[in-house]
Short mmCIF file of N, CA, C and O in Angstrom, two decimals:
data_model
loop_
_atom_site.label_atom_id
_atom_site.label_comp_id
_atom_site.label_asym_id
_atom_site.label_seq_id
_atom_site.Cartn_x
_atom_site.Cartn_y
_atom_site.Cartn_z
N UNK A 1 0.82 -1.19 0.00
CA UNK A 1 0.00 0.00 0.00
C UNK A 1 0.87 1.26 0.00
O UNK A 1 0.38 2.14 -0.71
N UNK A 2 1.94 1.58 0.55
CA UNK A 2 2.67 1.96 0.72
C UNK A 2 3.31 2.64 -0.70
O UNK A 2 3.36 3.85 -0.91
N UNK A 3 3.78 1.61 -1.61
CA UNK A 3 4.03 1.92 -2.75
C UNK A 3 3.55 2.32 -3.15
O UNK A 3 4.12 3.31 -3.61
N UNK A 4 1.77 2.20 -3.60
CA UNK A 4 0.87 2.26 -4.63
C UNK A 4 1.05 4.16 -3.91
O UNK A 4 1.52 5.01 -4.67
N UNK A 5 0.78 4.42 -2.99
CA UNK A 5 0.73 5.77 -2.53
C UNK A 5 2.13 6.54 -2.68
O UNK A 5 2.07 7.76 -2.60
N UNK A 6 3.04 6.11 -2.83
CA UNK A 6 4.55 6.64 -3.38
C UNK A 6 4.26 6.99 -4.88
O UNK A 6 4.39 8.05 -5.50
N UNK A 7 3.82 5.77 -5.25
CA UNK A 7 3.46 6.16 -7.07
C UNK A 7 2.14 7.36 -7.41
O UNK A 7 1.93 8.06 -8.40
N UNK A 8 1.56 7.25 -6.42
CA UNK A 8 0.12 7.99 -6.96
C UNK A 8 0.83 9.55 -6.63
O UNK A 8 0.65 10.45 -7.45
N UNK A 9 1.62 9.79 -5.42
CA UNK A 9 2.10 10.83 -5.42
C UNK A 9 3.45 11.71 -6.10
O UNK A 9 3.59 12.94 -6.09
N UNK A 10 4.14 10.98 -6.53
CA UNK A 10 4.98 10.84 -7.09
C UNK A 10 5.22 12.09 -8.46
O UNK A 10 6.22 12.77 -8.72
N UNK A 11 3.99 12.05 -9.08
CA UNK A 11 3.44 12.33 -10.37
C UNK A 11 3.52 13.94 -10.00
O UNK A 11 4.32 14.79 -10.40
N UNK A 12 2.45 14.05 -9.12
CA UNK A 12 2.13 15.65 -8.81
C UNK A 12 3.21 16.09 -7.74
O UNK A 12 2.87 17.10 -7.13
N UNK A 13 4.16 15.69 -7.46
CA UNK A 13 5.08 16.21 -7.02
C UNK A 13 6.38 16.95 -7.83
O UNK A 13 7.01 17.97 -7.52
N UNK A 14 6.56 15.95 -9.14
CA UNK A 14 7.00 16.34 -10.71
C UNK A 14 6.13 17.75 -10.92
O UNK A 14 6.65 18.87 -10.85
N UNK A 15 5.31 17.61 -11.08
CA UNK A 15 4.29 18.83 -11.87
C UNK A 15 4.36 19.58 -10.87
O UNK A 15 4.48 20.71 -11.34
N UNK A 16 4.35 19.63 -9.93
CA UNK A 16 4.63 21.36 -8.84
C UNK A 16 5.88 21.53 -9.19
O UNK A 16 6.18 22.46 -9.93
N UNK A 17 6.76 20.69 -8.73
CA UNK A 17 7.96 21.48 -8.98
C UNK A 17 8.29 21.83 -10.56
O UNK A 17 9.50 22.03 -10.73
N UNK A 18 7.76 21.91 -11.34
CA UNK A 18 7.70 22.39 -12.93
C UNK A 18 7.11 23.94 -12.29
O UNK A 18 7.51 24.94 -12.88
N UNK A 19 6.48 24.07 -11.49
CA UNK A 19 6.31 25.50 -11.54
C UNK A 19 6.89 26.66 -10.85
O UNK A 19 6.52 27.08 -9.75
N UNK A 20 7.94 27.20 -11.68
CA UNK A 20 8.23 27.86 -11.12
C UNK A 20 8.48 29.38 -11.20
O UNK A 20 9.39 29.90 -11.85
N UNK A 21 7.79 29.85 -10.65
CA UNK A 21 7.40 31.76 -10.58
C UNK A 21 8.39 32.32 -11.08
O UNK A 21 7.77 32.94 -11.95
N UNK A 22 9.92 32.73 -11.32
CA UNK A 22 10.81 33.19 -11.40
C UNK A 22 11.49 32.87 -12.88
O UNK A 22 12.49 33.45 -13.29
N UNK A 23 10.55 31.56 -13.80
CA UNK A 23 11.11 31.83 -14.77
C UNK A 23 10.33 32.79 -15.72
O UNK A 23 9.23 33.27 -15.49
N UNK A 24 11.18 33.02 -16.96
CA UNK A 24 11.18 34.22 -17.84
C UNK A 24 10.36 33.80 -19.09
O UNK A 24 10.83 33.07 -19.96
N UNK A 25 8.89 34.40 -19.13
CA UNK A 25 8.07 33.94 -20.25
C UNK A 25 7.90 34.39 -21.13
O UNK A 25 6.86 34.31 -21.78
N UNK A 26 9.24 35.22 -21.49
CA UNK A 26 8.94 36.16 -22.49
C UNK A 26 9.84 35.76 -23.82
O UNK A 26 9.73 36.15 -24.98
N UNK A 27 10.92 34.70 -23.14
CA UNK A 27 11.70 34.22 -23.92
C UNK A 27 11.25 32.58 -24.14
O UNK A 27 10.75 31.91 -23.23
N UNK A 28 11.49 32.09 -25.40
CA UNK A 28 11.82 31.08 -26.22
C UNK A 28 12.58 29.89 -25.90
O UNK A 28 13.45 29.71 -26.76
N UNK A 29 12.60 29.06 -25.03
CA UNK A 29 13.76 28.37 -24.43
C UNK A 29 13.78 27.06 -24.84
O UNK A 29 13.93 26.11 -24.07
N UNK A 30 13.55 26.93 -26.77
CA UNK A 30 13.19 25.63 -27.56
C UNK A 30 14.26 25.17 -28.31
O UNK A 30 15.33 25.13 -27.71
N UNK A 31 14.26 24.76 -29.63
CA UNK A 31 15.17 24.51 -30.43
C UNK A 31 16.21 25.43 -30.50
O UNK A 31 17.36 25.35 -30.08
N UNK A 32 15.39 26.68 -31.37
CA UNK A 32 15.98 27.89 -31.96
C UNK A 32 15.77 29.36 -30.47
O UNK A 32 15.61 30.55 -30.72
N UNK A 33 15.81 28.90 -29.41
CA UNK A 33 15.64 29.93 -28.75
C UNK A 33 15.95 31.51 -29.03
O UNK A 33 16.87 32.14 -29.55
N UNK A 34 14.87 31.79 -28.51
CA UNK A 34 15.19 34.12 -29.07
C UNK A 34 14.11 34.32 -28.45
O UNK A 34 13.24 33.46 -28.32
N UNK A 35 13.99 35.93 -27.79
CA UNK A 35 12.71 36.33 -27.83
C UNK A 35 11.77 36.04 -28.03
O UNK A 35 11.83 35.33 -29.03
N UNK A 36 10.48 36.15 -27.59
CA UNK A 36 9.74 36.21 -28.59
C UNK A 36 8.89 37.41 -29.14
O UNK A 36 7.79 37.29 -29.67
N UNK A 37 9.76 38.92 -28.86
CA UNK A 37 9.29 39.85 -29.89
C UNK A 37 9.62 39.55 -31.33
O UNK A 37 9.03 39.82 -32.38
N UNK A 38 11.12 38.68 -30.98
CA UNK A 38 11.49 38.47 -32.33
C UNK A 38 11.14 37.54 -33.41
O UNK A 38 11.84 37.27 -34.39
N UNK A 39 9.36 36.81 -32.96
CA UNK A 39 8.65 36.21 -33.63
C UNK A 39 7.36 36.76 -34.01
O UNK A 39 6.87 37.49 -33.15
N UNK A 40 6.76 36.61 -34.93
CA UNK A 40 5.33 37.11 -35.34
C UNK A 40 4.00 36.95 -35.02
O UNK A 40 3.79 35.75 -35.16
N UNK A 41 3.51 37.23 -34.85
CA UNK A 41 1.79 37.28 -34.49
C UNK A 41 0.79 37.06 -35.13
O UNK A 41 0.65 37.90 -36.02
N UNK A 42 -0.21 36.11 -35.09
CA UNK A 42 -1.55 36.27 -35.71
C UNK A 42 -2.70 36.71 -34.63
O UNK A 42 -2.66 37.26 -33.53
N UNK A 43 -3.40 36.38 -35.21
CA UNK A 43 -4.96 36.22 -34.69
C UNK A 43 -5.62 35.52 -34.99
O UNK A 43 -6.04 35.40 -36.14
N UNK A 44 -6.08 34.42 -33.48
CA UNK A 44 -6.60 33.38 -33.50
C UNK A 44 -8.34 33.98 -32.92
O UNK A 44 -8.45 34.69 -31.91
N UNK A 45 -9.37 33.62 -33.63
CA UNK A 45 -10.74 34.11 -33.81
C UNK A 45 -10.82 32.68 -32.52
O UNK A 45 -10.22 31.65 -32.81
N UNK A 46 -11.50 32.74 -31.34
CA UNK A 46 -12.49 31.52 -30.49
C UNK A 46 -13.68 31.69 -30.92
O UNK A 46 -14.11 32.52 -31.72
N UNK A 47 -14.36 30.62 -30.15
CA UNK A 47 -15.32 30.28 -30.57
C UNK A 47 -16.43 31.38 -30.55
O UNK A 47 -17.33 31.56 -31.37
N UNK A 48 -16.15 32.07 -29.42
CA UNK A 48 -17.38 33.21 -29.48
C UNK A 48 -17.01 34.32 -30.02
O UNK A 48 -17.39 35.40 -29.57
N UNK A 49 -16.22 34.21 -31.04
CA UNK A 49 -15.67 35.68 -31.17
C UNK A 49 -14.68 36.59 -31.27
O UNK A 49 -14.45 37.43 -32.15
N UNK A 50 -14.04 36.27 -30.13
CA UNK A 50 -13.10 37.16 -29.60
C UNK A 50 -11.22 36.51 -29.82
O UNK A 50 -10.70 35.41 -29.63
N UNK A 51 -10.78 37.63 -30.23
CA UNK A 51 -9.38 37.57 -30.38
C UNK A 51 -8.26 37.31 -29.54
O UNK A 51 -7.98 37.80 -28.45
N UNK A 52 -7.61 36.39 -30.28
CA UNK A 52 -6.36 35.67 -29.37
C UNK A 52 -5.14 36.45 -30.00
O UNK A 52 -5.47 37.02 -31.04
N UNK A 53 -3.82 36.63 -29.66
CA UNK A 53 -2.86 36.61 -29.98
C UNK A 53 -2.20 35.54 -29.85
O UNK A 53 -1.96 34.93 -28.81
N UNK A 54 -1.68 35.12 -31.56
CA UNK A 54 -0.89 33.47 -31.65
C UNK A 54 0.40 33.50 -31.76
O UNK A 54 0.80 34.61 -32.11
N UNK A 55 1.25 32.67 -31.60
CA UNK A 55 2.42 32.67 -32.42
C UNK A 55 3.08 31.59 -32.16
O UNK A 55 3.26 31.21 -31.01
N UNK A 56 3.60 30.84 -33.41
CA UNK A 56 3.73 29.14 -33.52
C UNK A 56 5.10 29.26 -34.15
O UNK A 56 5.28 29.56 -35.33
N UNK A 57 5.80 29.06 -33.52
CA UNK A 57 7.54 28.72 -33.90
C UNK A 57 8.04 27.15 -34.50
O UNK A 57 9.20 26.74 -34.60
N UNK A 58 7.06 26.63 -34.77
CA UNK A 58 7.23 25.20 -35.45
C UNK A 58 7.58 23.89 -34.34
O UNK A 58 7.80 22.74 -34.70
N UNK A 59 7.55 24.47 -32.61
CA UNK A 59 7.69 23.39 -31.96
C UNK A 59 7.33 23.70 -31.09
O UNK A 59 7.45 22.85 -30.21
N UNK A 60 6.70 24.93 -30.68
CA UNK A 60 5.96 25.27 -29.55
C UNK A 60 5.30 26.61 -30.07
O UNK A 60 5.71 27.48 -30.84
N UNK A 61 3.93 26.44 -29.24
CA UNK A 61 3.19 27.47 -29.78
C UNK A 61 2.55 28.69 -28.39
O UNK A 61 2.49 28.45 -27.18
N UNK A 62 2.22 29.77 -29.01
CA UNK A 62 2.35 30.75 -27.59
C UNK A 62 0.61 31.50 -27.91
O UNK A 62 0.40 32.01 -29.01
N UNK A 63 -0.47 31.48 -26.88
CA UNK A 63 -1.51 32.47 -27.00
C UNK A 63 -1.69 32.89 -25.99
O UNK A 63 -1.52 32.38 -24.88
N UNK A 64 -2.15 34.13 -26.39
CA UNK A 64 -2.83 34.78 -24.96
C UNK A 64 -3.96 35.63 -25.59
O UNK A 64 -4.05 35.87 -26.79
N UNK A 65 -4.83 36.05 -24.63
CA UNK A 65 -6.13 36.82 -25.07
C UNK A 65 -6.02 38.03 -25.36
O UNK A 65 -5.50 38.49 -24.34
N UNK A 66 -6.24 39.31 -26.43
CA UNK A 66 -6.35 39.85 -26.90
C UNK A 66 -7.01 40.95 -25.99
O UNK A 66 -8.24 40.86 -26.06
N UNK A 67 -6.61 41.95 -25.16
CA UNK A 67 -7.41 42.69 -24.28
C UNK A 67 -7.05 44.39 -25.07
O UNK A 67 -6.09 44.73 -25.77
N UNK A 68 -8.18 45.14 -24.63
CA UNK A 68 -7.88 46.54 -25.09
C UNK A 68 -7.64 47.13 -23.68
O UNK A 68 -7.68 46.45 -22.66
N UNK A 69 -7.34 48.72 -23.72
CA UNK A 69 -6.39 48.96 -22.72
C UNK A 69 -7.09 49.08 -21.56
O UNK A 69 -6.44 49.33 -20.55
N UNK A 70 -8.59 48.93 -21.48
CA UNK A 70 -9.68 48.50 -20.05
C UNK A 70 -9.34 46.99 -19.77
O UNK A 70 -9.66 46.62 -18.64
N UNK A 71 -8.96 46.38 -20.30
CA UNK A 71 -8.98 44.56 -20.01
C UNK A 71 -10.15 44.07 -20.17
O UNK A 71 -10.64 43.27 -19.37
N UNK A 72 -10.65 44.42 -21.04
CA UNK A 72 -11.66 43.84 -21.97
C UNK A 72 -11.62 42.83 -22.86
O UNK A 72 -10.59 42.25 -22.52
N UNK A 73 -12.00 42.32 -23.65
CA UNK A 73 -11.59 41.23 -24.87
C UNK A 73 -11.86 42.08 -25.66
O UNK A 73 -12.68 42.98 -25.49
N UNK A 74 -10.94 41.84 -26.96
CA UNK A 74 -11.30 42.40 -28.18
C UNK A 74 -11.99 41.69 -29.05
O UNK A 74 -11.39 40.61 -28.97
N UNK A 75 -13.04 41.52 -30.02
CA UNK A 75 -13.35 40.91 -30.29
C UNK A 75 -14.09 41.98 -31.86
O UNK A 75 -15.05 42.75 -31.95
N UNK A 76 -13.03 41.49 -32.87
CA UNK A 76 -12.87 42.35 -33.91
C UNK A 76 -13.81 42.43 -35.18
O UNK A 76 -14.23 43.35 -35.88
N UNK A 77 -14.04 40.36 -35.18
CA UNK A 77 -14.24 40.32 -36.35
C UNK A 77 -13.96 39.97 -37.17
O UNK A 77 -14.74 39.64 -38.07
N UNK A 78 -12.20 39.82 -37.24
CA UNK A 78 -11.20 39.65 -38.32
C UNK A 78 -11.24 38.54 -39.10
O UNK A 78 -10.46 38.65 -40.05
N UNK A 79 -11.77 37.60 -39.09
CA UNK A 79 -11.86 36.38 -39.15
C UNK A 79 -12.98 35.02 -38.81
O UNK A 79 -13.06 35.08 -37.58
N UNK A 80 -13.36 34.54 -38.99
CA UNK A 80 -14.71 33.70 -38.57
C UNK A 80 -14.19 32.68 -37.70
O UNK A 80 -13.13 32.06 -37.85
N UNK A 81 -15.12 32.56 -36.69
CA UNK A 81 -14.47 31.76 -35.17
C UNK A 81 -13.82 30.38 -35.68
O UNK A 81 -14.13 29.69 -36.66
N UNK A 82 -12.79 30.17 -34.71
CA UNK A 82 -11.74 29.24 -34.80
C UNK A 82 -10.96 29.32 -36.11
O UNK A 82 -10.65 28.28 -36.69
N UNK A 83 -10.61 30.57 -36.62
CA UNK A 83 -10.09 30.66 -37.16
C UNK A 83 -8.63 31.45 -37.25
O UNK A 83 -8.63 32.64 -36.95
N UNK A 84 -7.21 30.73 -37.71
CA UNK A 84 -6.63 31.86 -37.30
C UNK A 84 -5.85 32.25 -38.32
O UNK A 84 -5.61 31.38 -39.15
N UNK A 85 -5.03 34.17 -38.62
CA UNK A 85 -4.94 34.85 -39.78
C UNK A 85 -3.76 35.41 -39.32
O UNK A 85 -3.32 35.30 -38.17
N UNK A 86 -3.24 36.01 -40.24
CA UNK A 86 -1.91 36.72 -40.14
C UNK A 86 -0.56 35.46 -40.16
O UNK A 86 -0.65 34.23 -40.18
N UNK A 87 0.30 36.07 -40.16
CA UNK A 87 1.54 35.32 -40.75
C UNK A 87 2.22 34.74 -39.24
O UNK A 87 3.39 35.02 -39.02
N UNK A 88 1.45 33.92 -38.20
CA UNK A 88 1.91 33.41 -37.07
C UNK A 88 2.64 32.63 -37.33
O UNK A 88 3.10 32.17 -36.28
N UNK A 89 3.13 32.07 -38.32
CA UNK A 89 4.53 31.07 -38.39
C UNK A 89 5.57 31.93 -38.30
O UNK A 89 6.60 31.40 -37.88
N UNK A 90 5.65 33.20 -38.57
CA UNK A 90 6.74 33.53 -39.18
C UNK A 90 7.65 33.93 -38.10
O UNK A 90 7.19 34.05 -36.96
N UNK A 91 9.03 34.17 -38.34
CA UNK A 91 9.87 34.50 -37.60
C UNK A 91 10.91 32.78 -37.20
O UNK A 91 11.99 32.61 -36.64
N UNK A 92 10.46 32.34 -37.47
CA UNK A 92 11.23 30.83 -36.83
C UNK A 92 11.94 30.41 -38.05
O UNK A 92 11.53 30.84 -39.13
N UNK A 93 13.03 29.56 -38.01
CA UNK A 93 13.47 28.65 -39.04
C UNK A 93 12.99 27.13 -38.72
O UNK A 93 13.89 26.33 -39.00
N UNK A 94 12.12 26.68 -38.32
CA UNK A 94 11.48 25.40 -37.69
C UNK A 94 10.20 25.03 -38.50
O UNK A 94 9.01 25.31 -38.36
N UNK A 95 10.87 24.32 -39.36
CA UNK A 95 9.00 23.87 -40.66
C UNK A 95 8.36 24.14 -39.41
O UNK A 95 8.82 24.74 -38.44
N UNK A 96 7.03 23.52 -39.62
CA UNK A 96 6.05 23.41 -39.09
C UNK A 96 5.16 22.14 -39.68
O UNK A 96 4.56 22.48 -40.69
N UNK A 97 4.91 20.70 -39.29
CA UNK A 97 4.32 20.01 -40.09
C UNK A 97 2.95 20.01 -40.46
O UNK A 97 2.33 19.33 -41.27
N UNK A 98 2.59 21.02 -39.59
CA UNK A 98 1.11 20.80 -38.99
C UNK A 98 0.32 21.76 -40.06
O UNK A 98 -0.90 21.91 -39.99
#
């Protein structure tokens, strides 16, 4: 019994310590690591609407929600839901197979 409770805990003890506050999410820390100002942006349309900011470096991909300067959602239009536009591959040298 003993074990079975070593193993069950085991798991989520891995996954906390993965989190940790102090690292830097602004940078790239993949194949081709850089910035990531120094990658490009789309816009990913959800389901109801509203605009995501994307950006897919060919091995990891980055969104966050689209807010105007109240912290609102933006929700533009640009595109028909689940859909996403603009040149978000770009900036990487990493195909993309997908």
């Amino acid at each position: 019994m003993q074990a079975f409770k070593l193993l069950a805990v085991l798991p989520l003890v891995g996954a906390l310590a993965a989190c940790d506050s102090k690292q830097d999410k602004t940078a790239d820390r993949g194949f081709d690591s850089k910035h990531l100002s120094q990658l490009q942006a789309g816009i990913w349309v959800d389901p109801n609407g509203c605009d995501h900011w994307i950006i897919d470096d060919g091995s990891e991909g980055y969104l966050s929600q689209r807010l105007d300067k109240y912290g609102k959602p933006v929700c533009s239009g640009t595109a028909p839901p689940t859909v996403a536009t603009g040149n978000y591959k770009g900036g990487s040298s990493v195909a993309d197979s997908i």
